[in-house]
Coordinates of C-alpha atoms in Angstrom, one line a residue:
X1 CA 10.0 -15.5 32.6
X2 CA 13.1 -14.4 34.0
X3 CA 14.0 -10.4 34.3
X4 CA 15.8 -9.3 31.6
X5 CA 16.1 -12.2 29.4
X6 CA 19.4 -12.2 26.7
X7 CA 19.3 -12.2 23.1
X8 CA 22.3 -12.1 20.7
X9 CA 20.9 -11.5 17.0
X10 CA 22.8 -9.9 13.7
X11 CA 20.4 -8.9 12.0
X12 CA 16.3 -8.1 13.6
X13 CA 13.3 -6.9 12.5
X14 CA 10.7 -5.3 14.0
X15 CA 7.4 -5.6 12.3
X16 CA 5.3 -8.4 10.7
X17 CA 3.5 -6.8 8.1
X18 CA 4.5 -7.1 4.2
X19 CA 8.2 -5.2 4.5
X20 CA 8.5 -7.0 7.9
X21 CA 7.9 -10.3 6.6
X22 CA 10.4 -9.4 2.2
X23 CA 12.8 -8.6 4.7
X24 CA 13.2 -11.4 6.7
X25 CA 12.8 -13.4 3.8
X26 CA 15.1 -11.2 2.1
X27 CA 17.9 -11.5 4.4
X28 CA 18.4 -15.1 5.2
X29 CA 18.8 -15.3 0.8
X30 CA 21.8 -13.3 2.0
X31 CA 23.6 -15.1 4.9
X32 CA 23.1 -17.8 7.2
X33 CA 24.0 -15.6 10.3
X34 CA 21.5 -15.5 13.0
X35 CA 18.3 -12.9 12.0
X36 CA 15.5 -12.4 14.2
X37 CA 11.8 -11.0 13.9
X38 CA 10.6 -9.4 16.6
X39 CA 6.3 -9.2 16.8
X40 CA 3.6 -8.5 18.3
X41 CA 1.1 -10.2 16.7
X42 CA 2.0 -14.1 15.8
X43 CA 0.0 -13.7 12.7
X44 CA 2.0 -12.1 9.5
X45 CA 1.5 -10.6 6.5
X46 CA 3.3 -13.5 3.7
X47 CA 3.7 -12.8 -0.3
X48 CA 2.7 -15.0 -2.5
X49 CA 2.1 -16.2 -5.6
X50 CA 4.2 -12.7 -7.3
X51 CA 3.4 -11.7 -11.1
X52 CA 5.1 -10.2 -13.2
X53 CA 3.8 -8.7 -15.5
X54 CA 6.9 -6.2 -17.0
X55 CA 10.4 -5.7 -15.3
X56 CA 9.3 -4.4 -12.6
X57 CA 6.0 -4.4 -11.8
X58 CA 4.4 -7.0 -10.2
X59 CA 1.2 -8.1 -8.9
X60 CA 0.6 -10.5 -5.7
X61 CA -1.1 -11.8 -2.9
X62 CA -1.0 -11.1 0.0
X63 CA -2.1 -14.1 3.1
X64 CA -2.5 -13.9 6.7
X65 CA -0.1 -17.0 8.2
X66 CA 0.7 -17.7 11.6
X67 CA 4.5 -17.4 12.5
X68 CA 4.8 -21.4 13.3
X69 CA 4.3 -22.3 9.8
X70 CA 7.4 -19.9 7.8
X71 CA 10.2 -22.4 7.6
X72 CA 13.9 -21.4 8.9
X73 CA 12.3 -18.1 10.8
X74 CA 13.9 -17.3 14.2
X75 CA 11.1 -14.8 16.3
X76 CA 9.5 -13.4 19.4
X77 CA 6.3 -12.6 19.9
X78 CA 6.6 -9.4 21.8
X79 CA 5.7 -5.6 22.4
X80 CA 9.5 -3.9 21.4
X81 CA 8.9 -0.4 23.6
X82 CA 12.4 1.4 23.7
X83 CA 15.4 1.0 22.0
X84 CA 19.0 1.7 23.2
X85 CA 20.7 2.8 19.8
X86 CA 24.1 3.0 20.8
X87 CA 23.8 0.1 23.1
X88 CA 22.8 -1.4 20.0
X89 CA 19.9 -2.9 22.4
X90 CA 15.8 -3.9 22.1
X91 CA 13.8 -3.1 25.6
X92 CA 10.0 -6.0 25.4
X93 CA 7.6 -5.2 27.2
X94 CA 8.3 -8.7 28.0
X95 CA 10.9 -7.9 30.1
X96 CA 13.3 -9.4 26.6
X97 CA 16.5 -7.3 25.6
X98 CA 18.1 -8.1 21.6
X99 CA 21.5 -7.2 21.1
X100 CA 21.3 -6.6 17.0
X101 CA 24.6 -5.7 15.8
X102 CA 21.9 -3.7 12.6
X103 CA 17.6 -3.7 12.4
X104 CA 15.3 -2.5 10.5
X105 CA 11.7 -0.9 12.1
X106 CA 8.5 -2.3 10.1
X107 CA 6.2 -1.5 12.7
X108 CA 3.3 0.2 10.0
X109 CA 0.9 2.8 10.2
X110 CA -2.8 3.3 11.7
X111 CA -5.3 4.1 9.9
X112 CA -6.3 8.6 10.7
X113 CA -9.7 8.0 12.1
X114 CA -12.4 10.2 12.1
X115 CA -13.5 9.2 15.6
X116 CA -13.1 7.1 18.0
X117 CA -16.6 5.7 18.3
X118 CA -17.1 1.8 18.2
X119 CA -19.7 3.1 15.5
X120 CA -16.7 3.8 12.6
X121 CA -14.7 1.7 11.5
X122 CA -11.0 2.0 10.3
X123 CA -10.2 -0.4 8.3
X124 CA -7.0 -1.7 8.7
X125 CA -5.8 -4.4 9.8
X126 CA -7.4 -8.5 9.6
X127 CA -9.3 -7.4 12.7
X128 CA -11.1 -4.9 11.4
X129 CA -12.3 -6.2 8.4
X130 CA -13.0 -8.8 10.0
X131 CA -15.1 -7.2 12.0
X132 CA -17.3 -4.4 9.4
X133 CA -17.7 -8.4 7.4
X134 CA -19.7 -9.3 10.4
X135 CA -22.2 -6.2 11.0
X136 CA -22.7 -5.4 7.4
X137 CA -25.0 -8.3 6.6
X138 CA -27.8 -6.0 8.9
X139 CA -26.8 -2.9 7.7
X140 CA -28.9 -1.0 5.2
X141 CA -26.9 2.0 4.7
X142 CA -23.1 2.6 5.3
X143 CA -21.0 5.7 4.7
X144 CA -17.8 5.4 3.4
X145 CA -15.0 8.5 3.9
X146 CA -11.7 8.8 1.5
X147 CA -10.6 8.2 -1.5
X148 CA -7.9 5.8 -2.1
X149 CA -7.6 2.7 -2.5
X150 CA -9.8 0.3 0.1
X151 CA -12.0 2.8 -0.5
X152 CA -12.4 2.7 -4.0
X153 CA -12.7 -1.3 -3.6
X154 CA -15.7 -1.5 -0.6
X155 CA -17.6 0.5 -3.7
X156 CA -17.1 -2.1 -5.5
X157 CA -17.2 -5.1 -3.4
X158 CA -20.5 -3.7 -1.4
X159 CA -23.8 -5.5 -2.6
X160 CA -27.1 -5.4 -1.4
X161 CA -26.8 -2.3 0.2
X162 CA -26.8 2.0 0.0
X163 CA -23.3 4.1 -0.6
X164 CA -23.1 7.1 0.4
X165 CA -19.6 7.7 -0.3
X166 CA -18.0 11.3 0.4
X167 CA -15.1 12.3 -0.9
X168 CA -12.9 16.4 -0.5
X169 CA -11.7 15.9 -4.6
X170 CA -13.5 16.3 -7.3
X171 CA -13.5 12.7 -8.5
X172 CA -13.2 9.1 -7.3
X173 CA -10.0 7.6 -6.2
X174 CA -8.0 10.9 -7.0
X175 CA -4.9 9.2 -5.6
X176 CA -4.5 7.0 -8.5
X177 CA -6.8 7.8 -11.3
X178 CA -7.7 11.0 -13.6
X179 CA -10.9 12.9 -14.0
X180 CA -11.3 10.5 -17.0
X181 CA -10.2 7.0 -15.8
X182 CA -12.9 8.0 -13.2
X183 CA -15.3 8.9 -15.5
X184 CA -14.8 5.7 -17.2
X185 CA -15.0 3.8 -13.9
X186 CA -18.8 5.4 -13.6
X187 CA -20.8 2.8 -15.2
X188 CA -19.7 0.3 -12.6
X189 CA -20.3 2.2 -9.8
X190 CA -24.2 0.6 -8.7
X191 CA -22.8 -3.2 -10.6
X192 CA -24.5 -6.1 -8.6
X193 CA -21.6 -8.8 -8.1
X194 CA -24.0 -12.7 -7.3
X195 CA -23.0 -14.7 -4.5
X196 CA -21.2 -17.2 -6.2
X197 CA -18.0 -14.5 -6.4
X198 CA -17.1 -14.6 -3.0
X199 CA -14.1 -15.7 -2.3
X200 CA -13.6 -18.4 0.8
X201 CA -10.0 -17.8 2.6
X202 CA -8.4 -20.2 5.6
X203 CA -8.5 -17.4 8.0
X204 CA -6.1 -17.7 11.4
X205 CA -7.1 -16.4 14.9
X206 CA -4.6 -14.0 16.3
X207 CA -4.3 -11.0 18.8
X208 CA -4.7 -7.5 17.3
X209 CA -1.2 -6.5 15.6
X210 CA -0.3 -2.7 15.3
X211 CA 0.5 -1.4 12.0
X212 CA 0.2 -5.1 9.2
X213 CA -0.9 -3.1 6.4
X214 CA -3.9 -5.2 4.5
X215 CA -3.3 -7.2 1.4
X216 CA -4.3 -6.4 -2.1
X217 CA -6.9 -8.8 -2.2
X218 CA -8.5 -7.2 1.9
X219 CA -11.7 -7.7 0.8
X220 CA -12.9 -11.3 0.8
X221 CA -14.7 -11.2 -1.9
X222 CA -18.2 -9.5 -3.0
X223 CA -20.4 -8.5 0.9
X224 CA -23.3 -8.6 1.3
X225 CA -26.4 -5.8 3.2
X226 CA -29.6 -6.3 4.2
X227 CA -30.6 -3.5 1.6
X228 CA -32.8 -4.4 -1.6
X229 CA -30.0 -3.8 -4.8
X230 CA -27.4 -1.3 -4.7
X231 CA -27.8 2.3 -4.7
X232 CA -24.3 4.5 -4.2
X233 CA -23.9 8.4 -3.4
X234 CA -21.2 11.0 -3.6
X235 CA -20.7 14.0 -2.3
X236 CA -17.7 15.1 -3.5
X237 CA -15.9 18.1 -2.3
X238 CA -17.3 17.3 1.3
X239 CA -16.3 16.5 4.9
X240 CA -16.9 15.1 7.3
X241 CA -18.3 17.9 10.1
X242 CA -20.2 16.3 13.2
X243 CA -21.2 12.4 13.8
X244 CA -23.5 11.3 16.1
X245 CA -25.8 8.8 17.6
X246 CA -29.1 8.1 19.1
X247 CA -30.4 4.8 17.3
X248 CA -28.7 5.6 14.3
X249 CA -25.5 7.3 13.4
X250 CA -26.3 10.9 12.0
X251 CA -23.7 12.6 9.6
X252 CA -23.3 15.9 9.1
X253 CA -20.9 16.9 6.1
X254 CA -19.3 20.5 5.2
X255 CA -22.0 20.9 2.0
X256 CA -24.4 21.2 4.0
X257 CA -25.8 17.5 3.7
X258 CA -26.8 15.0 6.3
X259 CA -27.2 11.8 6.5
X260 CA -28.6 8.8 8.6
X261 CA -26.8 5.6 8.6
X262 CA -25.7 1.8 10.0
X263 CA -22.1 3.1 10.4
X264 CA -19.7 4.5 9.1
X265 CA -16.0 3.2 7.5
X266 CA -13.3 5.7 8.1
X267 CA -10.6 5.6 5.3
X268 CA -8.9 8.3 5.2
X269 CA -5.0 7.5 5.1
X270 CA -2.7 6.6 7.7
X271 CA 0.2 7.6 10.3
X272 CA 3.0 6.5 10.3
X273 CA 3.9 4.2 13.7
X274 CA 6.9 6.2 14.0
X275 CA 6.8 6.9 17.9
X276 CA 10.2 5.5 18.8
X277 CA 10.9 5.5 22.5
X278 CA 15.0 6.2 22.1
X279 CA 17.2 5.3 25.1
X280 CA 20.5 7.2 24.6
X281 CA 19.5 11.0 24.9
X282 CA 19.3 10.7 21.0
X283 CA 16.6 10.8 18.6
X284 CA 14.9 9.5 15.5
X285 CA 14.4 12.0 12.9
X286 CA 11.2 12.5 11.8
X287 CA 9.7 14.2 8.5
X288 CA 6.7 16.0 7.2
X289 CA 4.2 12.8 7.7
X290 CA 4.7 11.4 11.0
X291 CA 7.3 8.6 8.8
X292 CA 10.9 8.4 9.6
X293 CA 13.4 10.4 8.2
X294 CA 15.9 7.2 5.5
X295 CA 18.7 7.6 3.0
X296 CA 17.9 6.4 -0.1
X297 CA 19.9 3.4 1.6
X298 CA 17.1 2.7 4.0
X299 CA 19.3 4.3 6.9
X300 CA 18.0 5.8 9.7
X301 CA 19.4 8.9 11.2
X302 CA 20.5 6.7 13.4
X303 CA 23.7 4.2 12.6
X304 CA 22.4 0.5 12.0
X305 CA 18.8 1.4 12.3
X306 CA 16.9 1.0 9.5
X307 CA 12.6 1.1 8.6
X308 CA 11.0 0.0 5.8
X309 CA 7.5 0.3 4.7
X310 CA 4.6 2.7 6.2
X311 CA 6.2 3.8 8.7
X312 CA 9.1 5.2 7.2
X313 CA 10.0 8.7 4.5
X314 CA 12.2 8.2 1.9
X315 CA 14.7 12.0 1.9
X316 CA 15.5 11.4 -1.5
X317 CA 14.0 11.7 -5.1
X318 CA 14.4 9.4 -8.1
X319 CA 12.8 10.8 -11.5
X320 CA 10.5 8.8 -12.4
X321 CA 9.8 7.4 -9.3
X322 CA 7.8 8.6 -6.1
X323 CA 6.7 7.4 -2.8
X324 CA 3.1 6.2 -1.8
X325 CA 1.9 3.9 0.8
X326 CA 1.8 0.7 -0.8
X327 CA 1.8 -2.7 -0.6
X328 CA 3.8 -3.0 -3.1
X329 CA 6.6 -0.3 -2.7
X330 CA 6.5 -2.3 1.6
X331 CA 7.5 -5.6 0.1
X332 CA 10.1 -3.4 -2.3
X333 CA 11.3 -1.6 0.2
X334 CA 11.9 -4.5 3.0
X335 CA 13.5 -6.3 0.7
X336 CA 15.9 -3.6 -0.3
X337 CA 16.5 -2.5 2.8
X338 CA 17.4 -5.9 4.1
X339 CA 20.2 -5.3 1.1
X340 CA 21.0 -2.9 2.6
X341 CA 21.8 -4.0 6.4
X342 CA 23.8 -6.9 5.5
X343 CA 26.5 -4.8 3.1
X344 CA 26.9 -2.2 5.6
X345 CA 27.6 -5.6 7.3
X346 CA 30.0 -7.3 5.3
X347 CA 31.2 -3.5 4.3
X348 CA 30.7 -4.0 0.7
X349 CA 29.9 -0.9 -1.8
X350 CA 25.7 -1.4 -2.2
X351 CA 24.5 0.2 -5.4
X352 CA 20.0 1.1 -5.7
X353 CA 17.6 -1.5 -7.0
X354 CA 16.4 -0.6 -9.4
X355 CA 12.9 -1.1 -8.5
X356 CA 13.6 2.8 -7.5
X357 CA 14.2 3.4 -11.5
X358 CA 10.2 3.4 -11.8
X359 CA 7.0 4.3 -9.4
X360 CA 5.1 0.7 -10.4
X361 CA 1.2 -0.3 -8.8
X362 CA -0.7 -3.0 -10.2
X363 CA -3.8 -2.6 -8.7
X364 CA -7.4 -3.8 -9.9
X365 CA -10.4 -1.5 -9.6
X366 CA -14.0 -2.5 -10.8
X367 CA -13.1 -5.3 -12.0
X368 CA -10.4 -4.5 -14.4
X369 CA -6.8 -5.2 -14.2
X370 CA -5.1 -2.0 -13.3
X371 CA -1.1 -0.8 -13.8
X372 CA 0.2 2.5 -13.1
X373 CA 3.8 3.1 -14.4
X374 CA 6.1 5.9 -13.6
X375 CA 4.4 9.8 -12.8
X376 CA 1.1 8.9 -14.4
X377 CA -0.4 11.6 -13.2
X378 CA 2.1 14.0 -14.8
X379 CA 3.2 14.2 -10.4
X380 CA 5.8 16.6 -9.7
X381 CA 6.0 18.1 -14.0
X382 CA 4.4 21.6 -14.6
X383 CA 1.3 20.5 -16.2
X384 CA 1.5 23.1 -19.0
X385 CA 4.4 21.1 -20.1
X386 CA 3.7 18.3 -20.8
X387 CA 1.0 16.3 -23.2
X388 CA -1.7 13.6 -23.2
X389 CA -2.1 10.6 -25.3
X390 CA -5.4 9.1 -24.5
X391 CA -7.3 6.0 -26.0
X392 CA -10.5 4.6 -24.6
X393 CA -12.5 2.1 -25.3
X394 CA -15.7 1.7 -23.7
X395 CA -16.3 -0.8 -21.1
X396 CA -12.9 -2.2 -22.5
X397 CA -10.0 -0.8 -21.7
X398 CA -8.8 3.5 -20.5
X399 CA -4.7 4.0 -21.7
X400 CA -2.9 7.2 -20.6
X401 CA 0.4 8.2 -21.6
X402 CA 2.5 11.0 -19.7
X403 CA 4.7 13.2 -22.3
X404 CA 7.7 15.7 -21.3
X405 CA 9.9 17.3 -23.9
X406 CA 8.7 14.2 -25.9
X407 CA 10.1 11.7 -24.1
X408 CA 7.2 9.2 -22.5
X409 CA 7.3 10.2 -18.3
X410 CA 4.1 8.2 -17.0
X411 CA 1.5 5.3 -18.0
X412 CA -2.1 4.9 -16.8
X413 CA -3.3 1.5 -18.4
X414 CA -7.0 0.2 -17.3
X415 CA -8.1 -3.3 -19.0
X416 CA -5.9 -5.7 -20.8
X417 CA -3.9 -3.6 -23.1
X418 CA -0.8 -5.5 -22.9
X419 CA 0.9 -2.6 -22.9
X420 CA 2.8 -2.7 -20.0
X421 CA 6.1 -3.4 -21.2
X422 CA 5.8 -0.9 -24.1
X423 CA 5.4 1.5 -21.3
X424 CA 8.2 0.5 -18.8
X425 CA 10.7 1.3 -22.2
X426 CA 10.0 3.7 -22.8
X427 CA 9.1 5.5 -19.6
X428 CA 13.5 4.1 -18.5
X429 CA 14.5 4.0 -22.0
X430 CA 13.7 7.8 -22.3
X431 CA 13.0 7.7 -25.9
X432 CA 12.1 10.4 -28.3
X433 CA 9.3 9.2 -30.0
X434 CA 8.2 12.7 -31.2
X435 CA 7.9 11.2 -34.7
X436 CA 5.3 8.5 -33.3
X437 CA 2.8 10.7 -31.4
X438 CA 0.3 9.4 -33.9
X439 CA 1.6 5.3 -34.3
X440 CA 2.0 4.9 -30.5
X441 CA -1.7 3.6 -29.0
X442 CA -3.1 3.5 -32.3
X443 CA -4.2 -0.4 -31.7
X444 CA -3.9 -1.2 -35.4
X445 CA -0.3 -0.6 -35.2
X446 CA 2.3 -3.0 -33.3
X447 CA 4.5 0.1 -31.8
X448 CA 7.4 -2.2 -30.5
X449 CA 8.5 -3.0 -34.1
X450 CA 10.2 1.0 -33.9
X451 CA 12.2 -0.9 -31.4
X452 CA 13.4 -4.6 -32.7

């Protein structure tokens, strides 16, 4: 390739994860002007099978696809090494210079690894999962560190293995669940799945990419170890003190206990890939969590440079929405960033997207559908001012409504509750339900009749 090959594009998106591809696909709906994707890998994450549970809450699958299979998309497989924000030029590893008018950074995040050893696996991208699946079949015992969605899903999906689950909290899945919901799921920790539940999915092979998070179906069905049966031991309020290996991996915990295992899985969160080299004497504002700060229009502190997904940190607040680095938010932010880029380019007034009116997340834990709405765990509220309405049917459903001043501000719906639309409407409309408290979760009363 010739030195300093020059390319011009109106819109440029860096990153082939959920946020980046969602941004590119949305831009193609808004404009016929050139849109260019820069990805380190030919394999990208594409959202498919979108299902709307409410006006805002969506569930979807994520597929690995080769860039060549995505229609009408101009792309470069290369690594960005620097940006000149004044001249609006991107520099790549392969000596390409890309001139842009609007740029969106969707470079994702990197897992926080406990230790950079081959027996400590950080589950973040497709390659790490494939490596994990290639070695788990010979394992008898694995130690999992972390308490988020991936760790929880892994505990459920692993079969024929002994699992030591180390969490620093007082109950499992504390990022998503309260203590009551954690108790609801406790009966399913040691549930074995049959081998006919294994999901086969076509895979592409490609270069390792940084930052592109796994999709919600990352586990590809049940996974089997080499142990007779399944046994889960949870170490609460504990962290890793030391990891060493001779013949077998030895893990010492802060509570004094020592475990031996075949390998350690690190699922302890991520660090945004925000270390962008700006070659013009300016710098981009970084938040305390390492993310690139973005305003309500998803724009960074540098003009015409936007960011979306795990790499960014929102520098604005919303009454019933907050940021978590989730697949659903990566998609929402990527699509909204496209709108913001286009509206600024054509100099039109922009209104913030409706999806930021309400936090929503659709997932599944231990085989149950889970829908989280609004301030589902009373995030940011004075707990003394909140009331909780809870209905539990063992083995079927766990429902919790969070109320403040007689109004529903959050909901946690586990199982097939069919209450998500009602809860979303109650939160968005801020209807005073003080006189309906006894009826809201009564299974014999159709509460929506009150609002017809």
